[in-house]
mmCIF file of C-alpha atoms and ligand atoms in Angstrom:
data_model
loop_
_atom_site.group_PDB
_atom_site.id
_atom_site.type_symbol
_atom_site.label_atom_id
_atom_site.label_comp_id
_atom_site.label_asym_id
_atom_site.label_seq_id
_atom_site.Cartn_x
_atom_site.Cartn_y
_atom_site.Cartn_z
ATOM 1 C CA MET V 11 14.475 59.868 -27.589
ATOM 2 C CA SER V 12 17.769 60.056 -25.703
ATOM 3 C CA GLU V 13 21.100 60.813 -27.340
ATOM 4 C CA GLN V 14 23.079 61.126 -24.133
ATOM 5 C CA MET V 15 25.238 58.053 -24.850
ATOM 6 C CA LEU V 16 26.113 59.276 -28.318
ATOM 7 C CA SER V 17 26.944 62.751 -27.122
ATOM 8 C CA ASP V 18 29.347 61.094 -24.656
ATOM 9 C CA GLY V 19 30.971 59.322 -27.611
ATOM 10 C CA LEU V 20 29.325 55.888 -27.286
ATOM 11 C CA ALA V 21 27.369 54.408 -30.201
ATOM 12 C CA GLN V 22 23.769 53.568 -29.346
ATOM 13 C CA THR V 23 21.798 50.490 -30.330
ATOM 14 C CA THR V 24 18.398 52.140 -29.811
ATOM 15 C CA LEU V 25 17.100 55.682 -29.480
ATOM 16 C CA HIS V 26 15.867 54.867 -25.990
ATOM 17 C CA PRO V 27 18.571 52.962 -24.089
ATOM 18 C CA LEU V 28 18.007 52.162 -20.421
ATOM 19 C CA GLU V 29 21.025 54.353 -19.563
ATOM 20 C CA LEU V 30 21.400 52.668 -16.168
ATOM 21 C CA ARG V 31 24.771 53.624 -14.725
ATOM 22 C CA ILE V 32 26.243 50.455 -13.253
ATOM 23 C CA SER V 33 28.388 50.522 -10.129
ATOM 24 C CA HIS V 34 28.740 46.810 -9.358
ATOM 25 C CA ALA V 35 26.842 43.520 -9.569
ATOM 26 C CA ASN V 36 26.646 40.509 -7.323
ATOM 27 C CA GLY V 37 24.492 37.383 -7.511
ATOM 28 C CA SER V 38 21.075 38.405 -8.866
ATOM 29 C CA ARG V 39 21.579 42.068 -8.023
ATOM 30 C CA ILE V 40 22.965 45.018 -9.932
ATOM 31 C CA THR V 41 23.841 48.163 -7.964
ATOM 32 C CA LEU V 42 23.654 51.507 -9.746
ATOM 33 C CA GLU V 43 26.004 54.431 -9.240
ATOM 34 C CA ASN V 44 23.260 56.210 -7.295
ATOM 35 C CA GLY V 45 23.129 53.270 -4.874
ATOM 36 C CA LYS V 46 19.834 51.825 -6.136
ATOM 37 C CA GLU V 47 19.716 48.004 -6.281
ATOM 38 C CA ILE V 48 17.986 46.148 -9.084
ATOM 39 C CA ILE V 49 17.144 42.449 -9.269
ATOM 40 C CA ASP V 50 18.442 41.178 -12.602
ATOM 41 C CA PHE V 51 15.576 38.919 -13.680
ATOM 42 C CA ILE V 52 17.122 38.375 -17.140
ATOM 43 C CA SER V 53 20.743 37.467 -16.253
ATOM 44 C CA GLY V 54 22.231 39.988 -18.678
ATOM 45 C CA ILE V 55 20.052 38.446 -21.438
ATOM 46 C CA GLY V 56 20.906 34.893 -20.526
ATOM 47 C CA ALA V 57 24.649 35.421 -20.143
ATOM 48 C CA SER V 58 25.136 35.556 -16.382
ATOM 49 C CA SER V 59 23.336 32.324 -15.624
ATOM 50 C CA PHE V 60 25.247 31.622 -12.420
ATOM 51 C CA GLY V 61 24.690 35.133 -11.099
ATOM 52 C CA HIS V 62 26.959 38.140 -11.337
ATOM 53 C CA GLY V 63 30.475 37.791 -10.012
ATOM 54 C CA HIS V 64 30.235 34.165 -8.904
ATOM 55 C CA SER V 65 33.172 33.662 -6.524
ATOM 56 C CA SER V 66 34.591 30.544 -8.201
ATOM 57 C CA ILE V 67 34.436 32.178 -11.649
ATOM 58 C CA LEU V 68 36.128 35.299 -10.283
ATOM 59 C CA ASN V 69 38.848 33.182 -8.636
ATOM 60 C CA ALA V 70 39.547 31.379 -11.903
ATOM 61 C CA ILE V 71 39.740 34.702 -13.757
ATOM 62 C CA HIS V 72 42.083 36.219 -11.161
ATOM 63 C CA LYS V 73 44.398 33.200 -11.319
ATOM 64 C CA GLN V 74 44.518 33.344 -15.105
ATOM 65 C CA VAL V 75 45.113 37.101 -15.187
ATOM 66 C CA ASP V 76 48.126 36.571 -12.967
ATOM 67 C CA LYS V 77 49.505 33.924 -15.357
ATOM 68 C CA HIS V 78 49.025 35.491 -18.794
ATOM 69 C CA LEU V 79 46.591 37.325 -21.055
ATOM 70 C CA HIS V 80 46.693 37.067 -24.837
ATOM 71 C CA VAL V 81 49.933 35.596 -26.138
ATOM 72 C CA MET V 82 49.255 34.388 -29.675
ATOM 73 C CA VAL V 83 46.398 34.113 -32.193
ATOM 74 C CA TYR V 84 44.133 31.120 -31.709
ATOM 75 C CA GLY V 85 45.386 27.761 -32.867
ATOM 76 C CA GLU V 86 49.168 27.971 -32.669
ATOM 77 C CA THR V 87 49.960 27.603 -28.961
ATOM 78 C CA ARG V 88 48.636 25.301 -26.258
ATOM 79 C CA GLN V 89 47.166 27.095 -23.256
ATOM 80 C CA SER V 90 45.994 25.253 -20.173
ATOM 81 C CA ALA V 91 42.874 27.420 -19.819
ATOM 82 C CA GLN V 92 41.723 26.372 -23.299
ATOM 83 C CA ASP V 93 42.470 22.728 -22.562
ATOM 84 C CA LEU V 94 40.456 22.816 -19.354
ATOM 85 C CA ALA V 95 37.512 24.703 -20.902
ATOM 86 C CA ALA V 96 37.362 22.224 -23.802
ATOM 87 C CA HIS V 97 37.767 19.193 -21.550
ATOM 88 C CA ARG V 98 34.955 20.195 -19.185
ATOM 89 C CA LEU V 99 32.585 21.287 -21.950
ATOM 90 C CA LEU V 100 33.093 18.188 -24.114
ATOM 91 C CA GLY V 101 32.782 16.001 -21.023
ATOM 92 C CA MET V 102 29.116 17.039 -20.771
ATOM 93 C CA LEU V 103 28.330 16.389 -24.451
ATOM 94 C CA PRO V 104 27.722 13.230 -26.493
ATOM 95 C CA ASP V 105 30.816 11.517 -27.955
ATOM 96 C CA SER V 106 30.051 12.673 -31.504
ATOM 97 C CA LEU V 107 30.497 16.298 -30.417
ATOM 98 C CA SER V 108 34.172 15.703 -29.894
ATOM 99 C CA ALA V 109 35.978 18.995 -30.569
ATOM 100 C CA VAL V 110 35.391 22.674 -29.972
ATOM 101 C CA TYR V 111 36.410 25.833 -31.783
ATOM 102 C CA PHE V 112 36.273 28.759 -29.361
ATOM 103 C CA VAL V 113 35.271 32.146 -30.751
ATOM 104 C CA ASN V 114 34.354 35.491 -29.214
ATOM 105 C CA SER V 115 30.571 35.661 -29.582
ATOM 106 C CA GLY V 116 27.464 33.737 -30.493
ATOM 107 C CA ALA V 117 27.158 35.169 -33.996
ATOM 108 C CA GLU V 118 30.756 34.189 -34.719
ATOM 109 C CA ALA V 119 29.936 30.599 -33.778
ATOM 110 C CA ILE V 120 27.028 30.692 -36.257
ATOM 111 C CA ASP V 121 29.251 32.048 -39.031
ATOM 112 C CA ALA V 122 31.831 29.377 -38.296
ATOM 113 C CA ALA V 123 29.161 26.657 -38.482
ATOM 114 C CA MET V 124 27.810 27.998 -41.784
ATOM 115 C CA LYS V 125 31.306 28.061 -43.284
ATOM 116 C CA LEU V 126 32.231 24.640 -41.942
ATOM 117 C CA THR V 127 29.130 22.915 -43.314
ATOM 118 C CA ARG V 128 29.705 24.393 -46.778
ATOM 119 C CA ARG V 129 33.340 23.291 -46.589
ATOM 120 C CA VAL V 130 32.580 19.735 -45.439
ATOM 121 C CA THR V 131 29.562 18.981 -47.652
ATOM 122 C CA LYS V 132 30.797 20.913 -50.714
ATOM 123 C CA ARG V 133 27.195 22.121 -51.008
ATOM 124 C CA THR V 134 26.044 25.717 -50.627
ATOM 125 C CA LYS V 135 22.377 25.823 -49.643
ATOM 126 C CA ILE V 136 21.498 26.599 -46.038
ATOM 127 C CA ILE V 137 17.986 26.174 -44.665
ATOM 128 C CA ALA V 138 16.795 28.286 -41.731
ATOM 129 C CA PHE V 139 13.382 28.793 -40.149
ATOM 130 C CA SER V 140 10.686 31.410 -39.651
ATOM 131 C CA GLY V 141 10.986 33.043 -36.248
ATOM 132 C CA GLY V 142 14.683 32.186 -35.938
ATOM 133 C CA TYR V 143 17.232 34.623 -34.546
ATOM 134 C CA HIS V 144 20.926 33.861 -34.848
ATOM 135 C CA GLY V 145 22.755 37.168 -34.375
ATOM 136 C CA ASN V 146 23.955 40.149 -36.337
ATOM 137 C CA THR V 147 27.068 39.383 -38.339
ATOM 138 C CA PHE V 148 26.285 39.090 -42.056
ATOM 139 C CA GLY V 149 26.212 35.298 -41.828
ATOM 140 C CA ALA V 150 24.065 35.112 -38.712
ATOM 141 C CA LEU V 151 21.704 37.803 -39.991
ATOM 142 C CA SER V 152 21.323 35.944 -43.293
ATOM 143 C CA VAL V 153 19.877 32.883 -41.547
ATOM 144 C CA SER V 154 17.689 34.927 -39.189
ATOM 145 C CA SER V 155 14.021 35.404 -39.931
ATOM 146 C CA SER V 156 13.108 39.068 -39.505
ATOM 147 C CA ALA V 157 12.733 40.720 -42.937
ATOM 148 C CA GLU V 158 12.624 44.121 -41.246
ATOM 149 C CA ARG V 159 16.011 43.587 -39.619
ATOM 150 C CA LYS V 160 17.603 42.183 -42.784
ATOM 151 C CA ALA V 161 16.307 44.486 -45.526
ATOM 152 C CA PRO V 162 18.495 47.548 -44.819
ATOM 153 C CA PHE V 163 21.668 45.447 -45.029
ATOM 154 C CA ALA V 164 20.950 43.438 -48.181
ATOM 155 C CA PRO V 165 22.379 41.713 -50.099
ATOM 156 C CA LEU V 166 23.179 39.143 -47.428
ATOM 157 C CA VAL V 167 24.823 35.715 -47.722
ATOM 158 C CA GLY V 168 23.343 33.871 -50.704
ATOM 159 C CA ASP V 169 21.647 30.482 -51.092
ATOM 160 C CA VAL V 170 19.778 30.675 -47.803
ATOM 161 C CA GLU V 171 16.129 29.580 -47.736
ATOM 162 C CA LEU V 172 13.676 30.276 -44.921
ATOM 163 C CA VAL V 173 11.184 27.515 -44.190
ATOM 164 C CA GLU V 174 8.159 27.368 -41.846
ATOM 165 C CA TRP V 175 9.312 26.363 -38.370
ATOM 166 C CA ASN V 176 7.716 23.348 -36.636
ATOM 167 C CA GLU V 177 5.780 22.352 -39.815
ATOM 168 C CA MET V 178 6.341 18.837 -41.157
ATOM 169 C CA ASP V 179 5.685 20.120 -44.692
ATOM 170 C CA GLY V 180 8.691 22.427 -44.502
ATOM 171 C CA LEU V 181 11.022 19.456 -44.138
ATOM 172 C CA ARG V 182 10.385 18.562 -47.788
ATOM 173 C CA THR V 183 12.654 21.463 -48.762
ATOM 174 C CA ILE V 184 15.607 19.616 -47.232
ATOM 175 C CA ASP V 185 17.192 17.615 -50.028
ATOM 176 C CA ALA V 186 20.610 16.497 -51.218
ATOM 177 C CA SER V 187 21.488 20.044 -52.321
ATOM 178 C CA VAL V 188 21.437 21.285 -48.723
ATOM 179 C CA ALA V 189 24.696 21.843 -46.846
ATOM 180 C CA SER V 190 23.082 22.543 -43.517
ATOM 181 C CA VAL V 191 19.914 23.280 -41.623
ATOM 182 C CA ILE V 192 20.117 25.721 -38.747
ATOM 183 C CA VAL V 193 17.571 26.034 -35.982
ATOM 184 C CA GLU V 194 17.394 27.316 -32.420
ATOM 185 C CA THR V 195 16.558 24.253 -30.352
ATOM 186 C CA ILE V 196 14.062 26.438 -28.477
ATOM 187 C CA GLN V 197 13.273 29.703 -30.242
ATOM 188 C CA GLY V 198 14.133 32.628 -27.984
ATOM 189 C CA ASP V 199 13.454 35.896 -29.759
ATOM 190 C CA ALA V 200 10.231 34.465 -31.216
ATOM 191 C CA GLY V 201 8.978 34.538 -27.614
ATOM 192 C CA ILE V 202 10.147 31.184 -26.203
ATOM 193 C CA ARG V 203 8.640 28.766 -28.712
ATOM 194 C CA ILE V 204 9.127 25.055 -28.061
ATOM 195 C CA PRO V 205 8.919 22.789 -31.138
ATOM 196 C CA GLU V 206 7.140 19.451 -31.183
ATOM 197 C CA THR V 207 9.451 16.581 -30.284
ATOM 198 C CA SER V 208 8.140 14.706 -33.343
ATOM 199 C CA TRP V 209 9.165 17.624 -35.585
ATOM 200 C CA MET V 210 12.648 17.857 -34.101
ATOM 201 C CA ARG V 211 13.148 14.139 -34.542
ATOM 202 C CA ALA V 212 11.842 14.236 -38.123
ATOM 203 C CA LEU V 213 14.179 17.161 -38.825
ATOM 204 C CA ARG V 214 17.134 15.205 -37.465
ATOM 205 C CA GLU V 215 16.104 12.163 -39.498
ATOM 206 C CA LYS V 216 15.666 14.123 -42.725
ATOM 207 C CA CYS V 217 19.086 15.770 -42.397
ATOM 208 C CA THR V 218 20.711 12.372 -41.887
ATOM 209 C CA GLN V 219 18.849 10.896 -44.876
ATOM 210 C CA VAL V 220 19.997 13.544 -47.343
ATOM 211 C CA GLY V 221 23.444 14.234 -45.875
ATOM 212 C CA ALA V 222 22.629 17.768 -44.717
ATOM 213 C CA HIS V 223 24.261 18.808 -41.448
ATOM 214 C CA LEU V 224 22.043 19.834 -38.543
ATOM 215 C CA ILE V 225 23.281 22.944 -36.710
ATOM 216 C CA LEU V 226 21.580 23.641 -33.388
ATOM 217 C CA ASP V 227 21.820 27.192 -32.123
ATOM 218 C CA GLU V 228 21.925 26.919 -28.325
ATOM 219 C CA ILE V 229 23.602 30.260 -27.818
ATOM 220 C CA GLN V 230 20.748 31.385 -25.613
ATOM 221 C CA CYS V 231 18.798 28.224 -24.820
ATOM 222 C CA GLY V 232 21.856 26.069 -24.080
ATOM 223 C CA PHE V 233 24.129 25.863 -21.058
ATOM 224 C CA GLY V 234 21.403 25.232 -18.514
ATOM 225 C CA ARG V 235 18.769 27.807 -19.453
ATOM 226 C CA THR V 236 16.052 25.243 -20.234
ATOM 227 C CA GLY V 237 16.525 23.162 -17.101
ATOM 228 C CA ARG V 238 18.994 20.706 -18.603
ATOM 229 C CA PRO V 239 22.632 21.287 -19.526
ATOM 230 C CA PHE V 240 21.743 21.416 -23.248
ATOM 231 C CA ALA V 241 18.332 21.982 -24.802
ATOM 232 C CA PHE V 242 18.641 19.172 -27.373
ATOM 233 C CA GLU V 243 18.503 16.730 -24.450
ATOM 234 C CA HIS V 244 14.744 17.434 -24.217
ATOM 235 C CA PHE V 245 14.236 15.942 -27.683
ATOM 236 C CA GLY V 246 16.465 12.859 -27.668
ATOM 237 C CA ILE V 247 18.457 14.059 -30.693
ATOM 238 C CA VAL V 248 22.096 15.040 -31.223
ATOM 239 C CA PRO V 249 23.114 17.753 -33.711
ATOM 240 C CA ASP V 250 26.071 17.598 -36.079
ATOM 241 C CA HIS V 251 27.137 21.027 -34.876
ATOM 242 C CA LEU V 252 26.282 22.874 -31.682
ATOM 243 C CA CYS V 253 26.651 26.658 -31.371
ATOM 244 C CA LEU V 254 27.079 28.042 -27.876
ATOM 245 C CA GLY V 255 27.640 31.495 -26.404
ATOM 246 C CA LYS V 256 26.289 33.740 -23.665
ATOM 247 C CA ALA V 257 26.304 31.667 -20.409
ATOM 248 C CA LEU V 258 29.204 29.573 -21.758
ATOM 249 C CA GLY V 259 31.585 32.398 -20.853
ATOM 250 C CA GLY V 260 30.448 32.729 -17.234
ATOM 251 C CA GLY V 261 30.108 36.493 -17.791
ATOM 252 C CA MET V 262 33.041 36.823 -20.214
ATOM 253 C CA PRO V 263 32.677 37.176 -24.015
ATOM 254 C CA MET V 264 32.832 33.764 -25.604
ATOM 255 C CA GLY V 265 31.212 31.584 -28.239
ATOM 256 C CA ALA V 266 31.884 28.044 -29.376
ATOM 257 C CA LEU V 267 31.282 25.778 -32.316
ATOM 258 C CA VAL V 268 31.243 22.160 -31.175
ATOM 259 C CA SER V 269 31.453 19.482 -33.873
ATOM 260 C CA LYS V 270 33.096 16.225 -34.799
ATOM 261 C CA LYS V 271 36.915 16.241 -34.825
ATOM 262 C CA THR V 272 37.023 15.170 -38.479
ATOM 263 C CA HIS V 273 34.773 18.082 -39.455
ATOM 264 C CA LEU V 274 36.676 20.714 -37.493
ATOM 265 C CA GLN V 275 39.945 19.390 -38.906
ATOM 266 C CA GLN V 276 38.838 20.727 -42.289
ATOM 267 C CA PHE V 277 39.336 24.299 -41.121
ATOM 268 C CA ALA V 278 43.060 23.491 -40.890
ATOM 269 C CA HIS V 279 43.760 22.729 -44.560
ATOM 270 C CA SER V 280 42.760 23.558 -48.124
ATOM 271 C CA PRO V 281 43.149 26.393 -47.365
ATOM 272 C CA SER V 282 45.306 26.308 -44.290
ATOM 273 C CA LEU V 283 43.979 28.808 -41.713
ATOM 274 C CA GLY V 284 40.531 28.464 -43.326
ATOM 275 C CA HIS V 285 38.905 30.010 -40.291
ATOM 276 C CA ILE V 286 40.906 32.097 -37.862
ATOM 277 C CA THR V 287 40.301 34.557 -35.069
ATOM 278 C CA THR V 288 42.878 36.497 -33.085
ATOM 279 C CA PHE V 289 41.164 36.367 -29.731
ATOM 280 C CA GLY V 290 39.110 33.144 -29.991
ATOM 281 C CA GLY V 291 40.055 30.887 -27.095
ATOM 282 C CA HIS V 292 41.395 33.848 -25.106
ATOM 283 C CA PRO V 293 42.694 32.420 -21.821
ATOM 284 C CA VAL V 294 40.618 34.643 -19.514
ATOM 285 C CA PRO V 295 37.179 33.768 -20.966
ATOM 286 C CA CYS V 296 38.377 30.141 -21.182
ATOM 287 C CA ALA V 297 39.274 30.137 -17.478
ATOM 288 C CA ALA V 298 35.837 31.591 -16.673
ATOM 289 C CA SER V 299 34.121 29.099 -18.972
ATOM 290 C CA ALA V 300 35.888 26.098 -17.452
ATOM 291 C CA GLU V 301 34.505 27.201 -14.086
ATOM 292 C CA ALA V 302 31.054 27.849 -15.574
ATOM 293 C CA SER V 303 31.049 24.297 -16.957
ATOM 294 C CA LYS V 304 31.792 23.000 -13.482
ATOM 295 C CA LEU V 305 28.885 25.023 -12.081
ATOM 296 C CA LEU V 306 26.631 23.777 -14.870
ATOM 297 C CA LYS V 307 27.518 20.173 -14.105
ATOM 298 C CA ASN V 308 26.688 20.700 -10.429
ATOM 299 C CA THR V 309 23.435 22.607 -10.990
ATOM 300 C CA ASP V 310 20.451 21.521 -8.925
ATOM 301 C CA TRP V 311 17.996 20.859 -11.781
ATOM 302 C CA VAL V 312 15.154 20.001 -9.416
ATOM 303 C CA ARG V 313 15.375 23.449 -7.874
ATOM 304 C CA VAL V 314 15.672 25.128 -11.290
ATOM 305 C CA GLU V 315 12.400 23.482 -12.283
ATOM 306 C CA GLN V 316 10.775 24.444 -8.978
ATOM 307 C CA VAL V 317 11.775 28.082 -9.469
ATOM 308 C CA GLY V 318 10.426 28.006 -13.040
ATOM 309 C CA ALA V 319 7.148 26.498 -11.892
ATOM 310 C CA ILE V 320 6.745 29.140 -9.168
ATOM 311 C CA ILE V 321 7.311 31.948 -11.687
ATOM 312 C CA GLU V 322 4.884 30.407 -14.162
ATOM 313 C CA LYS V 323 2.141 29.798 -11.601
ATOM 314 C CA THR V 324 2.488 33.194 -9.935
ATOM 315 C CA LEU V 325 2.398 35.239 -13.133
ATOM 316 C CA GLN V 326 -0.232 33.114 -14.838
ATOM 317 C CA ALA V 327 -2.575 33.991 -11.975
ATOM 318 C CA SER V 328 -2.608 37.666 -13.001
ATOM 319 C CA GLU V 329 -5.469 38.757 -15.240
ATOM 320 C CA GLN V 330 -3.023 40.908 -17.184
ATOM 321 C CA VAL V 331 -1.093 37.855 -18.338
ATOM 322 C CA HIS V 332 -2.381 36.093 -21.446
ATOM 323 C CA GLU V 333 0.124 33.294 -21.526
ATOM 324 C CA VAL V 334 3.349 32.206 -19.899
ATOM 325 C CA ARG V 335 5.564 30.107 -22.188
ATOM 326 C CA ARG V 336 8.329 28.402 -20.295
ATOM 327 C CA ILE V 337 10.928 25.698 -20.369
ATOM 328 C CA GLY V 338 13.232 25.638 -17.351
ATOM 329 C CA LEU V 339 14.081 29.272 -16.640
ATOM 330 C CA TYR V 340 13.601 30.422 -20.242
ATOM 331 C CA ILE V 341 10.353 32.347 -20.001
ATOM 332 C CA ALA V 342 8.104 34.597 -22.103
ATOM 333 C CA VAL V 343 5.167 36.427 -20.520
ATOM 334 C CA GLU V 344 2.591 37.465 -23.090
ATOM 335 C CA MET V 345 0.275 40.407 -22.417
ATOM 336 C CA ALA V 346 -2.564 42.117 -24.318
ATOM 337 C CA SER V 347 -0.379 44.582 -26.199
ATOM 338 C CA ALA V 348 3.090 45.988 -26.715
ATOM 339 C CA GLU V 349 2.047 49.040 -24.708
ATOM 340 C CA ALA V 350 1.094 46.884 -21.708
ATOM 341 C CA VAL V 351 4.478 45.149 -21.958
ATOM 342 C CA ASN V 352 6.222 48.503 -22.138
ATOM 343 C CA GLN V 353 4.415 49.786 -19.046
ATOM 344 C CA VAL V 354 5.297 46.685 -17.020
ATOM 345 C CA ILE V 355 8.962 46.776 -18.056
ATOM 346 C CA GLN V 356 9.229 50.475 -17.192
ATOM 347 C CA SER V 357 7.435 50.300 -13.870
ATOM 348 C CA ALA V 358 9.297 47.115 -12.861
ATOM 349 C CA LEU V 359 12.565 48.914 -13.482
ATOM 350 C CA GLU V 360 11.451 51.882 -11.394
ATOM 351 C CA GLN V 361 10.574 49.459 -8.623
ATOM 352 C CA GLY V 362 13.877 47.597 -8.877
ATOM 353 C CA VAL V 363 13.342 44.591 -11.175
ATOM 354 C CA LEU V 364 14.938 44.248 -14.599
ATOM 355 C CA ILE V 365 12.841 42.363 -17.152
ATOM 356 C CA PHE V 366 13.161 43.056 -20.868
ATOM 357 C CA TYR V 367 11.736 43.137 -24.384
ATOM 358 C CA PHE V 368 12.172 40.576 -27.148
ATOM 359 C CA LEU V 369 13.465 42.002 -30.427
ATOM 360 C CA SER V 370 10.630 40.614 -32.539
ATOM 361 C CA THR V 371 7.826 39.717 -30.120
ATOM 362 C CA PRO V 372 6.349 43.024 -28.928
ATOM 363 C CA ASN V 373 3.436 41.551 -26.930
ATOM 364 C CA ALA V 374 5.670 39.633 -24.545
ATOM 365 C CA PHE V 375 8.532 40.263 -22.163
ATOM 366 C CA ARG V 376 11.345 37.950 -21.200
ATOM 367 C CA ILE V 377 12.335 36.492 -17.848
ATOM 368 C CA ALA V 378 15.555 34.487 -17.481
ATOM 369 C CA PRO V 379 16.789 34.743 -13.885
ATOM 370 C CA PRO V 380 20.103 33.323 -12.720
ATOM 371 C CA LEU V 381 19.750 29.546 -12.332
ATOM 372 C CA ASN V 382 20.778 29.959 -8.685
ATOM 373 C CA ILE V 383 18.572 32.945 -7.789
ATOM 374 C CA SER V 384 17.838 33.016 -4.056
ATOM 375 C CA ASP V 385 14.319 32.425 -2.741
ATOM 376 C CA ALA V 386 14.300 35.958 -1.306
ATOM 377 C CA ASP V 387 15.197 37.613 -4.627
ATOM 378 C CA LEU V 388 12.784 35.378 -6.514
ATOM 379 C CA HIS V 389 9.827 36.306 -4.309
ATOM 380 C CA GLU V 390 10.732 39.983 -4.172
ATOM 381 C CA ALA V 391 10.888 40.110 -7.982
ATOM 382 C CA LEU V 392 7.569 38.300 -8.353
ATOM 383 C CA ASP V 393 5.809 40.524 -5.788
ATOM 384 C CA THR V 394 7.103 43.568 -7.675
ATOM 385 C CA LEU V 395 5.873 42.231 -11.015
ATOM 386 C CA LEU V 396 2.424 41.484 -9.610
ATOM 387 C CA ALA V 397 2.247 45.040 -8.274
ATOM 388 C CA CYS V 398 3.299 46.354 -11.698
ATOM 389 C CA PHE V 399 0.551 44.367 -13.428
ATOM 390 C CA GLU V 400 -1.981 46.089 -11.142
ATOM 391 C CA GLN V 401 -0.783 49.468 -12.371
ATOM 392 C CA VAL V 402 -1.055 48.730 -16.102
ATOM 393 C CA ASN V 403 -3.241 51.408 -17.560
ATOM 394 C CA ILE V 404 -4.429 50.946 -21.142
HETATM 395 C C1 LIG E 504 19.647 32.273 -30.304
HETATM 396 C C2 LIG E 504 20.746 33.265 -30.505
HETATM 397 N N1 LIG E 504 21.670 33.031 -31.445
HETATM 398 C C3 LIG E 504 22.694 33.882 -31.641
HETATM 399 C C4 LIG E 504 22.824 35.030 -30.898
HETATM 400 C C5 LIG E 504 23.968 35.971 -31.151
HETATM 401 O O1 LIG E 504 24.866 35.957 -30.102
HETATM 402 P P1 LIG E 504 25.850 37.201 -29.894
HETATM 403 O O2 LIG E 504 24.988 38.375 -29.532
HETATM 404 O O3 LIG E 504 26.778 36.776 -28.806
HETATM 405 O O4 LIG E 504 26.554 37.409 -31.190
HETATM 406 C C6 LIG E 504 21.876 35.302 -29.903
HETATM 407 C C7 LIG E 504 21.956 36.537 -29.107
HETATM 408 O O5 LIG E 504 21.042 36.956 -28.451
HETATM 409 C C8 LIG E 504 20.805 34.404 -29.702
HETATM 410 O O6 LIG E 504 19.874 34.626 -28.772
#
């Protein structure tokens, strides 16, 4: 147990934080204050997908900082950084996803989607799925799966029902009383779980039939992580609402709810200011995001898939690895036990590679390297991991 952070006046999220003291970060590498370099094989948990400090993102941020920072709460003024971020993001999405509400985090995008679907449908029930993780505001926690994480904070948002994920039977619960159904397109915290295409299509179909809105949470799996710009593209479906975050901000804090214009318009009346945020659409994250969208559009998807395949093949060859689950560069490596996972994470860190735990999947660790990781960093990280597997001692 370490309480060093707290004694320095910083709240802790666990009793055993990594406590790495960061000096600077560039590309796939983080440099510590003591000069040690670490390969970031998780991209800041999926947020720094184009590498740390990408020059074009930094340029856009610098230019914006020189123009203006916050001037007015979201929604009253027009700011060119917001216009550009919206224009580039919407330009990559289907026509029905025609407007965006920028917020400050992923969980805020989820809350906004939950509120909007209740407002538009005039229904209250929200269906979510086993294994789902949507964040930690009251709304996002309410539609997340883990009973252990929810119980201490009850009562949560009402009229939410959890249904078995990827089971056709579960779809029967979706009827004309349902405002919305929320699902991660690819489950992340459950250990990178990919649903059947037939299930996703049936889910889409059922929502349309009964007038329930489909909310896809692509906060972690979207924006390039799965080897396509958006994860729903793998399934040939389009959601009614798309929640984005993490990589969307190019390293800055940002979330987004993307919906139809006519839906989002309903936040503006009855009541007026039905959903507001002071800093949503802040010009600096918007400037970074506009640049991140440009990088996303120009991503070499063939190489992303090649990198993913190399990681999968290399790690699968180790006897210590039970299973590699992967789509694009969204990867879970399952081992025999939580203790084995812990040993590999710790020894990898000592040897200069950052991999990390899932919140709810103790037998696996996550890998999510920058989409543009160099060949040299990729191979160095993999060699280190293979050496760490050799040292596992349980
Ligand atoms: C799938 C998913 N949804 C929502 C969130 C919440 O995002 P944030 O931490 O930005 O609130 C996360 C964060 O990890 C996530 O992975």
